[in-house]
């Protein structure tokens, strides 16, 4: 590759063009542009953002890169250094949980006397606080920028496990650029991310997965779906927060998705998976030291989703430990998790997503990194999993760290997600494969129902103790809704419904007030919501394309802070929560007390088992 003038490249860099953009403009590769820059000695300088406003020396400086000056204000040290690559900007559908893991990594390295270099581009998170790391670089999370910092600091290695999918996508490129990736190797990460390599590994291990295929065109997607059978889950590869992920039920929907939702190519294939209807999804987080020469794998926790499969794990309500899965199913998941961690030579954290239907267990995906559920599990079991994983990455092993066996609490921890729907009037609140949440809360109790009720209370609005319930469900849910309604009547609630659902409930011997549909007249559901005459709504969607009146009801419920359940599973959990609160009442116990109970049972970190599992 040649350029007309060397100064043109320098001008482009000073104006903010990345190597990748320049490569696209001149018909070269990013590596070729970077090689030319290096030959010309064209590298960025780093300027200091003085966190103390020059009043006294800043010991935790922030840096940013520039090509406009040759003055470099970095302060190299001779200490061992490790770079932590953060998760980048936080937004709806991109959880803050990864930032928690990055912060825990910085704290762990500090305990070991290792200098921490945080690379992140979000000033609104704890990982970019002045006292979290020794040095902070406010830089884009791109291959070019991370390589520059690594070379400038002469770091010992880089951690990519804690920032989610963004740094994981950089792992192979960083390794090719000379970066030592600490923890699970980029090759193992590639096996988990590449559909063909992943399928081959599962077949070798004898672990089942749902039928699936890969498509780079509309016709390939249709062919794969016909072979697999509808419904199918379609998604782009290497996505963040399940973006552009969708469940399709026929060829027409699939063709529309392929034409308008994604740009499929050989470099960016679309994944087509059999969607397992009415299956229970389970997230399993594990920690292992296999990649650093150890042999210990420990499951941190099994998180059973309350909603059926199809709801993104970042949005789903979950419970730890599982409340409805048999020991045989749990043992199968445990065995698969251990086998996968050993095959991938995991050093640090790994997340496995399972689908369970009856006694059958399938692996949906494996992420050899921290997951969104790591902070929740860590708090539930009182073990700082991200901290331990960091120490593993720099050479420690689990037996020395004092964590070699599962912790199975004798209390329930329920995770509920927090959503921003109140900020977006008119936006439908139905959940699906694409993530919408902006946070999460935890409810803990020895009783599953109380734990769920506490989580709903924290997420707001709380479950009602009495009042009127509006029921409007699709035909397939009416038998189950009838049982839920019967329980609500037993608890003293009044029922109201539109004509179709009301007939089903009345046929079951339940007294129901019939309301008009929105287009039929008044009084209707919206009137009762606005008049504060409804205390709970159970509304499941009638089809894949939500009806306009259903959306209006759901958005009105959010606006007026009326609890609403959009799945039968959620409605059942709500009834169980209401019943438990009625029976036991509400008590508050600090989370530290639950941790003390675990310690008393010899389950805290430091209580090392006699043999590793």
Coordinates of C-alpha atoms in Angstrom, one line a residue, residues 27-570:
X27 CA -8.6 -0.2 -0.1
X28 CA -6.1 -1.6 2.4
X29 CA -6.4 -3.6 5.6
X30 CA -6.3 -2.2 9.1
X31 CA -3.0 -4.1 9.8
X32 CA -1.4 -2.5 6.7
X33 CA -2.3 1.0 7.9
X34 CA -1.0 0.3 11.4
X35 CA 2.2 -1.1 10.0
X36 CA 2.7 2.0 7.8
X37 CA 2.1 4.3 10.8
X38 CA 4.6 2.4 12.9
X39 CA 7.3 2.6 10.1
X40 CA 6.7 6.4 10.0
X41 CA 6.9 6.6 13.8
X42 CA 3.3 7.9 13.9
X43 CA 1.9 7.0 17.3
X44 CA -0.4 8.8 19.6
X45 CA 0.7 10.8 22.7
X46 CA -1.2 10.6 25.9
X47 CA -2.2 13.7 27.8
X48 CA -3.2 13.9 31.5
X49 CA -6.5 15.0 32.9
X50 CA -5.5 16.3 36.3
X51 CA -8.0 14.9 38.8
X52 CA -6.7 17.3 41.5
X53 CA -6.9 20.5 39.4
X54 CA -3.2 21.2 40.0
X55 CA -3.8 21.9 43.7
X56 CA -1.5 18.9 44.5
X57 CA -0.1 15.9 42.8
X58 CA -2.6 13.6 41.2
X59 CA -1.8 10.0 42.1
X60 CA -4.7 8.5 40.0
X61 CA -4.4 10.3 36.7
X62 CA -6.7 9.9 33.7
X63 CA -5.3 9.8 30.2
X64 CA -6.6 10.4 26.7
X65 CA -4.8 10.1 23.4
X66 CA -4.0 12.7 20.8
X67 CA -2.1 13.1 17.6
X68 CA -1.8 16.9 17.9
X69 CA 1.2 17.0 20.1
X70 CA 4.4 15.0 20.7
X71 CA 4.2 15.7 24.4
X72 CA 3.5 12.5 26.4
X73 CA 2.5 12.8 30.0
X74 CA 2.2 9.1 31.0
X75 CA 4.3 8.0 34.0
X76 CA 5.7 4.6 33.3
X77 CA 6.6 2.5 36.4
X78 CA 8.6 -0.7 36.8
X79 CA 5.9 -2.5 38.6
X80 CA 4.1 -5.5 37.2
X81 CA 1.0 -4.2 35.3
X82 CA -2.2 -5.8 34.1
X83 CA -4.6 -4.1 31.8
X84 CA -8.4 -4.5 32.4
X85 CA -10.6 -3.9 29.3
X86 CA -14.0 -2.5 30.3
X87 CA -17.4 -2.9 28.8
X88 CA -17.7 0.5 27.1
X89 CA -20.8 2.7 27.1
X90 CA -23.8 1.6 29.2
X91 CA -27.1 1.8 27.5
X92 CA -30.5 0.1 27.5
X93 CA -29.9 -3.5 26.9
X94 CA -26.3 -3.4 28.1
X95 CA -26.0 -4.3 31.7
X96 CA -23.8 -2.5 34.4
X97 CA -23.0 -5.9 35.8
X98 CA -19.8 -6.1 33.7
X99 CA -18.5 -3.0 35.3
X100 CA -18.9 -4.6 38.7
X101 CA -16.6 -7.4 37.5
X102 CA -14.0 -5.0 36.2
X103 CA -14.0 -3.2 39.6
X104 CA -13.6 -6.4 41.4
X105 CA -10.7 -7.3 39.2
X106 CA -9.0 -4.0 40.0
X107 CA -9.5 -4.7 43.7
X108 CA -8.1 -8.2 43.4
X109 CA -5.0 -7.1 41.6
X110 CA -4.4 -4.3 44.1
X111 CA -4.5 -7.0 46.9
X112 CA -1.7 -8.8 45.0
X113 CA 0.4 -5.7 44.6
X114 CA -0.1 -5.5 40.8
X115 CA -0.6 -2.2 39.1
X116 CA -3.9 -1.9 37.4
X117 CA -4.6 -0.1 34.1
X118 CA -8.2 0.4 33.3
X119 CA -9.3 1.0 29.7
X120 CA -12.9 2.1 29.4
X121 CA -14.8 4.8 27.5
X122 CA -17.6 5.4 30.0
X123 CA -17.1 8.2 32.6
X124 CA -20.3 7.3 34.5
X125 CA -19.3 3.9 36.0
X126 CA -17.4 2.8 39.1
X127 CA -14.6 1.3 37.0
X128 CA -13.7 4.9 35.9
X129 CA -13.8 6.3 39.5
X130 CA -10.5 8.0 40.5
X131 CA -9.8 5.4 43.3
X132 CA -10.6 2.2 41.5
X133 CA -7.5 1.6 39.4
X134 CA -3.9 2.9 39.4
X135 CA -4.3 4.4 35.9
X136 CA -7.2 5.0 33.7
X137 CA -7.4 5.5 29.9
X138 CA -10.5 7.1 28.5
X139 CA -10.2 5.5 25.1
X140 CA -12.5 3.7 22.6
X141 CA -12.5 -0.1 23.0
X142 CA -11.0 -0.8 19.6
X143 CA -8.1 -3.0 18.6
X144 CA -6.0 0.0 17.6
X145 CA -6.5 2.0 20.8
X146 CA -6.0 -1.0 23.2
X147 CA -2.8 -2.0 21.4
X148 CA -1.4 1.5 21.7
X149 CA -2.0 1.6 25.5
X150 CA -0.6 -1.9 26.0
X151 CA 2.6 -1.0 24.1
X152 CA 3.0 2.3 25.9
X153 CA 2.6 0.8 29.4
X154 CA 4.5 -2.4 28.6
X155 CA 1.9 -4.4 30.5
X156 CA 2.3 -8.0 31.7
X157 CA -1.0 -9.0 30.2
X158 CA -4.6 -8.0 29.6
X159 CA -7.9 -9.3 31.0
X160 CA -10.8 -9.5 28.5
X161 CA -13.2 -11.7 30.5
X162 CA -15.0 -9.0 32.5
X163 CA -16.2 -6.4 30.0
X164 CA -18.8 -8.6 28.2
X165 CA -18.9 -9.2 24.5
X166 CA -17.0 -6.1 23.4
X167 CA -13.5 -7.0 24.7
X168 CA -14.1 -10.7 24.0
X169 CA -14.4 -9.8 20.3
X170 CA -11.0 -8.2 20.5
X171 CA -9.2 -11.1 22.1
X172 CA -7.8 -12.8 18.9
X173 CA -6.7 -9.5 17.4
X174 CA -5.0 -8.4 20.5
X175 CA -3.2 -11.8 20.8
X176 CA -2.0 -11.4 17.2
X177 CA -0.8 -7.9 18.1
X178 CA 1.4 -9.3 20.8
X179 CA -0.9 -8.9 23.8
X180 CA -0.8 -11.6 26.4
X181 CA -4.4 -12.5 27.2
X182 CA -4.7 -13.6 30.8
X183 CA -7.2 -16.3 31.7
X184 CA -9.0 -18.5 29.2
X185 CA -7.2 -18.4 25.8
X186 CA -8.6 -16.6 22.8
X187 CA -8.6 -20.0 21.0
X188 CA -11.0 -21.4 23.6
X189 CA -13.1 -18.2 23.3
X190 CA -13.2 -18.8 19.5
X191 CA -14.4 -22.3 20.0
X192 CA -17.3 -21.1 22.1
X193 CA -18.2 -18.3 19.7
X194 CA -17.8 -20.1 16.4
X195 CA -20.9 -22.1 15.7
X196 CA -19.2 -24.9 13.8
X197 CA -16.4 -25.3 16.3
X198 CA -18.9 -25.2 19.2
X199 CA -21.1 -27.9 17.6
X200 CA -18.1 -30.1 17.0
X201 CA -17.0 -29.7 20.7
X202 CA -20.5 -30.6 22.0
X203 CA -20.7 -33.7 19.8
X204 CA -17.2 -34.8 21.0
X205 CA -18.4 -34.4 24.6
X206 CA -21.8 -36.0 24.0
X207 CA -23.7 -32.9 25.1
X208 CA -26.9 -32.2 23.2
X209 CA -27.8 -28.8 21.8
X210 CA -31.0 -27.7 19.9
X211 CA -30.9 -28.3 16.1
X212 CA -29.3 -25.2 14.5
X213 CA -27.8 -23.8 11.3
X214 CA -25.9 -20.9 9.9
X215 CA -27.1 -18.6 7.1
X216 CA -25.3 -15.9 5.1
X217 CA -28.4 -15.2 2.8
X218 CA -32.2 -15.3 2.8
X219 CA -32.3 -18.6 1.0
X220 CA -29.8 -20.3 3.4
X221 CA -31.9 -19.1 6.4
X222 CA -35.1 -20.5 4.9
X223 CA -33.4 -23.8 4.1
X224 CA -32.0 -24.1 7.6
X225 CA -35.4 -23.3 9.2
X226 CA -37.2 -25.8 7.0
X227 CA -34.7 -28.4 8.1
X228 CA -34.9 -27.5 11.8
X229 CA -38.6 -26.8 12.0
X230 CA -40.4 -23.7 13.1
X231 CA -40.3 -21.8 15.4
X232 CA -36.7 -20.8 15.2
X233 CA -34.6 -18.2 17.1
X234 CA -32.6 -16.1 14.7
X235 CA -29.8 -13.7 15.6
X236 CA -26.6 -12.1 14.3
X237 CA -23.3 -13.6 15.5
X238 CA -21.3 -11.8 18.2
X239 CA -24.2 -9.6 19.3
X240 CA -24.4 -7.5 22.4
X241 CA -27.5 -7.8 24.7
X242 CA -29.4 -10.0 22.2
X243 CA -29.8 -7.1 19.8
X244 CA -31.6 -8.0 16.6
X245 CA -32.5 -11.4 18.1
X246 CA -36.0 -12.6 17.2
X247 CA -38.3 -15.7 17.4
X248 CA -39.9 -16.4 14.0
X249 CA -42.8 -18.8 13.4
X250 CA -43.0 -19.0 9.6
X251 CA -41.2 -18.4 6.4
X252 CA -42.7 -15.0 5.8
X253 CA -41.5 -13.7 9.1
X254 CA -38.0 -15.2 8.5
X255 CA -37.7 -13.6 5.0
X256 CA -38.7 -10.2 6.5
X257 CA -36.2 -10.5 9.3
X258 CA -33.3 -11.4 6.9
X259 CA -34.1 -8.6 4.5
X260 CA -34.7 -5.8 7.0
X261 CA -33.2 -6.7 10.4
X262 CA -29.7 -7.9 9.6
X263 CA -27.1 -7.7 6.9
X264 CA -26.0 -11.3 6.5
X265 CA -22.6 -12.1 4.9
X266 CA -19.8 -14.7 5.2
X267 CA -18.1 -12.5 7.8
X268 CA -21.4 -11.8 9.7
X269 CA -23.5 -15.0 9.5
X270 CA -26.9 -15.3 11.0
X271 CA -27.5 -18.1 13.5
X272 CA -30.7 -20.1 13.2
X273 CA -31.6 -22.2 16.3
X274 CA -34.6 -24.4 17.0
X275 CA -36.7 -22.5 19.6
X276 CA -37.8 -24.8 22.4
X277 CA -41.3 -23.7 23.4
X278 CA -42.3 -24.0 27.1
X279 CA -38.8 -25.0 28.1
X280 CA -37.2 -23.7 31.3
X281 CA -34.0 -21.8 30.9
X282 CA -31.2 -22.1 33.5
X283 CA -28.1 -19.9 33.8
X284 CA -25.1 -21.6 35.3
X285 CA -22.0 -19.7 36.3
X286 CA -18.8 -21.6 37.1
X287 CA -15.2 -20.8 38.1
X288 CA -12.2 -22.9 37.1
X289 CA -8.4 -23.0 37.3
X290 CA -7.9 -25.5 34.5
X291 CA -6.3 -23.0 32.2
X292 CA -3.5 -22.3 34.7
X293 CA -2.6 -25.9 35.3
X294 CA -5.2 -26.7 38.0
X295 CA -8.0 -29.3 37.9
X296 CA -10.8 -27.6 40.0
X297 CA -14.1 -26.6 38.6
X298 CA -16.8 -25.2 40.9
X299 CA -20.3 -24.1 40.0
X300 CA -21.1 -20.8 41.6
X301 CA -24.8 -21.1 41.2
X302 CA -27.8 -22.4 39.2
X303 CA -30.2 -19.7 38.3
X304 CA -33.6 -21.0 37.2
X305 CA -35.6 -18.6 35.0
X306 CA -39.1 -17.9 36.1
X307 CA -40.3 -17.1 32.6
X308 CA -40.1 -19.8 29.9
X309 CA -37.2 -19.8 27.5
X310 CA -37.3 -17.0 25.0
X311 CA -36.8 -14.1 27.4
X312 CA -33.2 -12.7 27.4
X313 CA -31.3 -13.7 30.5
X314 CA -30.6 -10.0 31.2
X315 CA -34.4 -9.4 31.5
X316 CA -35.7 -12.7 33.0
X317 CA -36.6 -13.1 36.7
X318 CA -34.5 -15.9 38.2
X319 CA -34.2 -17.8 41.4
X320 CA -31.2 -19.4 43.1
X321 CA -31.2 -22.2 44.0
X322 CA -33.6 -23.8 41.5
X323 CA -37.1 -24.3 43.0
X324 CA -38.7 -26.7 40.5
X325 CA -35.9 -28.7 38.9
X326 CA -35.2 -32.3 40.0
X327 CA -31.8 -33.4 41.3
X328 CA -31.3 -35.5 38.2
X329 CA -31.6 -32.5 35.9
X330 CA -29.3 -30.4 38.2
X331 CA -26.7 -33.2 38.2
X332 CA -26.8 -33.4 34.4
X333 CA -26.2 -29.6 34.1
X334 CA -23.4 -29.9 36.7
X335 CA -21.7 -32.7 34.7
X336 CA -22.0 -30.8 31.4
X337 CA -20.6 -27.6 33.0
X338 CA -17.6 -29.4 34.4
X339 CA -16.9 -31.1 31.1
X340 CA -17.1 -27.9 29.1
X341 CA -14.9 -26.0 31.6
X342 CA -12.2 -28.7 31.3
X343 CA -12.5 -29.0 27.5
X344 CA -12.2 -25.2 27.0
X345 CA -9.4 -25.0 29.7
X346 CA -11.2 -22.2 31.5
X347 CA -9.1 -20.0 33.7
X348 CA -11.6 -17.7 35.4
X349 CA -15.3 -17.5 34.8
X350 CA -17.6 -19.3 32.5
X351 CA -21.4 -19.1 31.9
X352 CA -23.5 -21.8 30.4
X353 CA -27.1 -21.4 29.4
X354 CA -29.3 -24.5 29.4
X355 CA -32.8 -25.3 28.3
X356 CA -34.7 -27.9 30.3
X357 CA -37.9 -29.7 29.3
X358 CA -39.0 -32.5 31.5
X359 CA -35.8 -34.5 32.1
X360 CA -34.1 -33.4 28.8
X361 CA -31.3 -30.9 29.0
X362 CA -29.8 -28.9 26.1
X363 CA -26.9 -26.5 26.0
X364 CA -27.9 -23.2 24.4
X365 CA -24.6 -21.4 24.5
X366 CA -21.4 -21.2 26.5
X367 CA -19.7 -17.9 27.3
X368 CA -16.1 -18.3 28.6
X369 CA -16.3 -15.0 30.4
X370 CA -18.1 -13.2 33.2
X371 CA -21.9 -13.0 32.7
X372 CA -24.5 -10.6 33.8
X373 CA -25.4 -13.0 36.7
X374 CA -22.0 -13.0 38.3
X375 CA -22.7 -10.1 40.7
X376 CA -26.0 -11.5 41.7
X377 CA -24.7 -15.0 42.4
X378 CA -21.7 -13.5 44.2
X379 CA -23.9 -11.6 46.6
X380 CA -26.3 -14.5 47.0
X381 CA -23.6 -17.0 48.1
X382 CA -21.2 -14.5 49.7
X383 CA -18.3 -15.3 47.4
X384 CA -16.6 -12.7 45.3
X385 CA -16.4 -14.8 42.1
X386 CA -14.9 -12.0 39.9
X387 CA -12.2 -11.4 42.5
X388 CA -11.3 -15.1 42.7
X389 CA -11.3 -15.4 38.9
X390 CA -8.9 -12.5 38.6
X391 CA -6.4 -14.2 41.0
X392 CA -6.7 -17.4 39.0
X393 CA -5.8 -15.4 35.8
X394 CA -2.5 -14.3 37.3
X395 CA -1.6 -17.9 38.4
X396 CA -3.4 -18.8 41.6
X397 CA -5.5 -21.9 42.0
X398 CA -8.8 -22.5 43.7
X399 CA -7.7 -24.8 46.5
X400 CA -5.2 -22.1 47.6
X401 CA -8.0 -19.4 47.4
X402 CA -10.2 -21.6 49.5
X403 CA -13.1 -22.3 47.1
X404 CA -13.4 -25.8 46.0
X405 CA -17.1 -26.8 46.5
X406 CA -20.5 -25.5 45.6
X407 CA -22.4 -23.4 48.0
X408 CA -26.1 -24.4 48.1
X409 CA -27.9 -21.9 50.2
X410 CA -30.9 -22.9 52.4
X411 CA -32.6 -19.7 51.4
X412 CA -33.9 -18.3 48.1
X413 CA -32.5 -15.3 46.2
X414 CA -34.8 -14.0 43.5
X415 CA -33.4 -11.6 40.8
X416 CA -35.9 -9.2 39.1
X417 CA -35.0 -6.8 36.4
X418 CA -35.6 -3.1 36.3
X419 CA -36.9 -1.6 33.1
X420 CA -37.0 2.0 31.7
X421 CA -40.5 1.7 30.2
X422 CA -41.9 4.6 32.2
X423 CA -39.4 6.8 30.4
X424 CA -40.8 5.8 27.0
X425 CA -44.6 6.2 26.9
X426 CA -46.2 4.0 24.3
X427 CA -43.4 1.5 24.2
X428 CA -44.7 -2.1 24.6
X429 CA -43.3 -3.8 27.7
X430 CA -43.4 -7.4 26.4
X431 CA -40.1 -9.2 26.9
X432 CA -38.3 -11.3 24.4
X433 CA -34.8 -12.4 23.1
X434 CA -33.6 -8.7 22.9
X435 CA -32.5 -7.2 26.2
X436 CA -34.4 -4.1 27.6
X437 CA -33.4 -3.9 31.3
X438 CA -31.2 -1.3 32.9
X439 CA -30.6 -2.9 36.2
X440 CA -31.7 -5.5 38.7
X441 CA -32.8 -6.1 42.3
X442 CA -32.7 -8.9 44.8
X443 CA -35.2 -10.4 47.2
X444 CA -34.0 -13.0 49.8
X445 CA -36.0 -15.2 52.1
X446 CA -36.2 -18.8 53.3
X447 CA -39.6 -18.9 51.5
X448 CA -39.6 -18.7 47.7
X449 CA -42.8 -16.7 47.6
X450 CA -41.6 -14.1 50.0
X451 CA -38.3 -13.8 48.2
X452 CA -40.2 -13.2 44.9
X453 CA -42.6 -10.7 46.6
X454 CA -39.6 -8.8 48.0
X455 CA -38.0 -8.6 44.5
X456 CA -41.2 -7.2 43.0
X457 CA -41.4 -4.7 45.8
X458 CA -37.8 -3.5 45.1
X459 CA -38.4 -3.4 41.3
X460 CA -41.7 -1.5 41.9
X461 CA -44.7 -1.6 41.9
X462 CA -45.2 -4.1 44.7
X463 CA -47.6 -7.0 44.6
X464 CA -51.1 -6.1 46.0
X465 CA -52.6 -7.7 49.1
X466 CA -56.2 -7.2 48.1
X467 CA -58.3 -5.6 45.4
X468 CA -59.4 -6.2 41.8
X469 CA -57.6 -8.2 39.1
X470 CA -58.1 -7.8 35.4
X471 CA -57.4 -11.0 33.4
X472 CA -57.0 -11.0 29.6
X473 CA -55.0 -13.9 28.1
X474 CA -54.5 -15.7 24.8
X475 CA -56.5 -18.8 24.2
X476 CA -53.6 -21.1 24.8
X477 CA -53.1 -19.7 28.3
X478 CA -56.8 -19.8 29.4
X479 CA -56.7 -23.2 31.2
X480 CA -53.7 -22.1 33.3
X481 CA -55.2 -18.6 33.8
X482 CA -58.3 -20.2 35.2
X483 CA -56.3 -21.9 37.9
X484 CA -54.5 -18.7 38.7
X485 CA -57.8 -16.8 38.9
X486 CA -59.2 -19.5 41.2
X487 CA -56.3 -19.0 43.6
X488 CA -56.7 -15.2 43.5
X489 CA -60.4 -15.5 44.4
X490 CA -59.5 -17.8 47.3
X491 CA -57.2 -15.0 48.4
X492 CA -60.1 -12.5 48.4
X493 CA -59.5 -10.8 45.1
X494 CA -62.3 -9.7 42.7
X495 CA -62.0 -10.7 39.0
X496 CA -62.8 -8.7 35.9
X497 CA -62.2 -9.6 32.3
X498 CA -63.3 -9.0 28.7
X499 CA -66.0 -11.3 27.3
X500 CA -63.9 -14.1 26.0
X501 CA -61.9 -14.7 29.1
X502 CA -64.9 -14.0 31.3
X503 CA -66.8 -16.8 29.8
X504 CA -64.0 -19.3 30.5
X505 CA -63.7 -18.1 34.1
X506 CA -67.5 -18.2 34.6
X507 CA -67.7 -21.7 33.2
X508 CA -65.2 -22.7 35.9
X509 CA -67.6 -21.4 38.5
X510 CA -65.8 -18.1 39.2
X511 CA -67.6 -14.8 39.6
X512 CA -66.4 -12.2 37.1
X513 CA -67.2 -8.6 36.2
X514 CA -67.3 -8.4 32.4
X515 CA -65.7 -5.3 30.9
X516 CA -65.9 -3.9 27.4
X517 CA -63.0 -4.2 25.0
X518 CA -61.4 -0.8 24.3
X519 CA -63.0 -0.4 21.0
X520 CA -66.4 -1.6 22.2
X521 CA -67.2 1.1 24.7
X522 CA -67.0 2.0 28.4
X523 CA -66.3 1.1 31.2
X524 CA -63.2 -0.7 30.0
X525 CA -59.8 -1.7 31.4
X526 CA -58.2 1.7 30.8
X527 CA -61.0 3.4 32.7
X528 CA -60.4 1.2 35.7
X529 CA -56.6 1.7 35.5
X530 CA -57.0 5.5 35.4
X531 CA -59.5 5.4 38.3
X532 CA -57.1 3.3 40.5
X533 CA -59.7 0.5 40.5
X534 CA -57.3 -2.2 39.4
X535 CA -54.6 -3.6 41.7
X536 CA -53.2 -6.3 39.4
X537 CA -53.3 -7.1 35.7
X538 CA -52.6 -10.5 34.0
X539 CA -52.3 -9.9 30.3
X540 CA -50.5 -12.3 27.9
X541 CA -50.1 -11.4 24.2
X542 CA -52.7 -12.8 21.8
X543 CA -50.2 -13.2 19.0
X544 CA -46.7 -12.5 17.7
X545 CA -47.8 -9.0 16.6
X546 CA -49.3 -7.3 19.6
X547 CA -52.7 -5.8 19.2
X548 CA -53.0 -2.0 19.6
X549 CA -55.4 -2.3 22.6
X550 CA -53.1 -4.7 24.4
X551 CA -50.2 -2.3 24.0
X552 CA -52.4 0.5 25.4
X553 CA -53.4 -1.5 28.4
X554 CA -49.8 -2.5 29.2
X555 CA -48.4 1.0 28.8
X556 CA -51.2 2.4 30.9
X557 CA -50.4 -0.1 33.6
X558 CA -46.8 1.1 33.7
X559 CA -47.8 4.8 33.7
X560 CA -50.1 4.3 36.6
X561 CA -47.8 1.9 38.5
X562 CA -50.2 -1.1 38.4
X563 CA -48.4 -4.5 38.7
X564 CA -48.8 -6.4 35.4
X565 CA -47.8 -10.0 34.6
X566 CA -47.4 -10.7 30.9
X567 CA -46.6 -14.4 31.3
X568 CA -48.5 -17.2 33.0
X569 CA -45.3 -18.2 34.8
X570 CA -45.1 -14.6 36.2

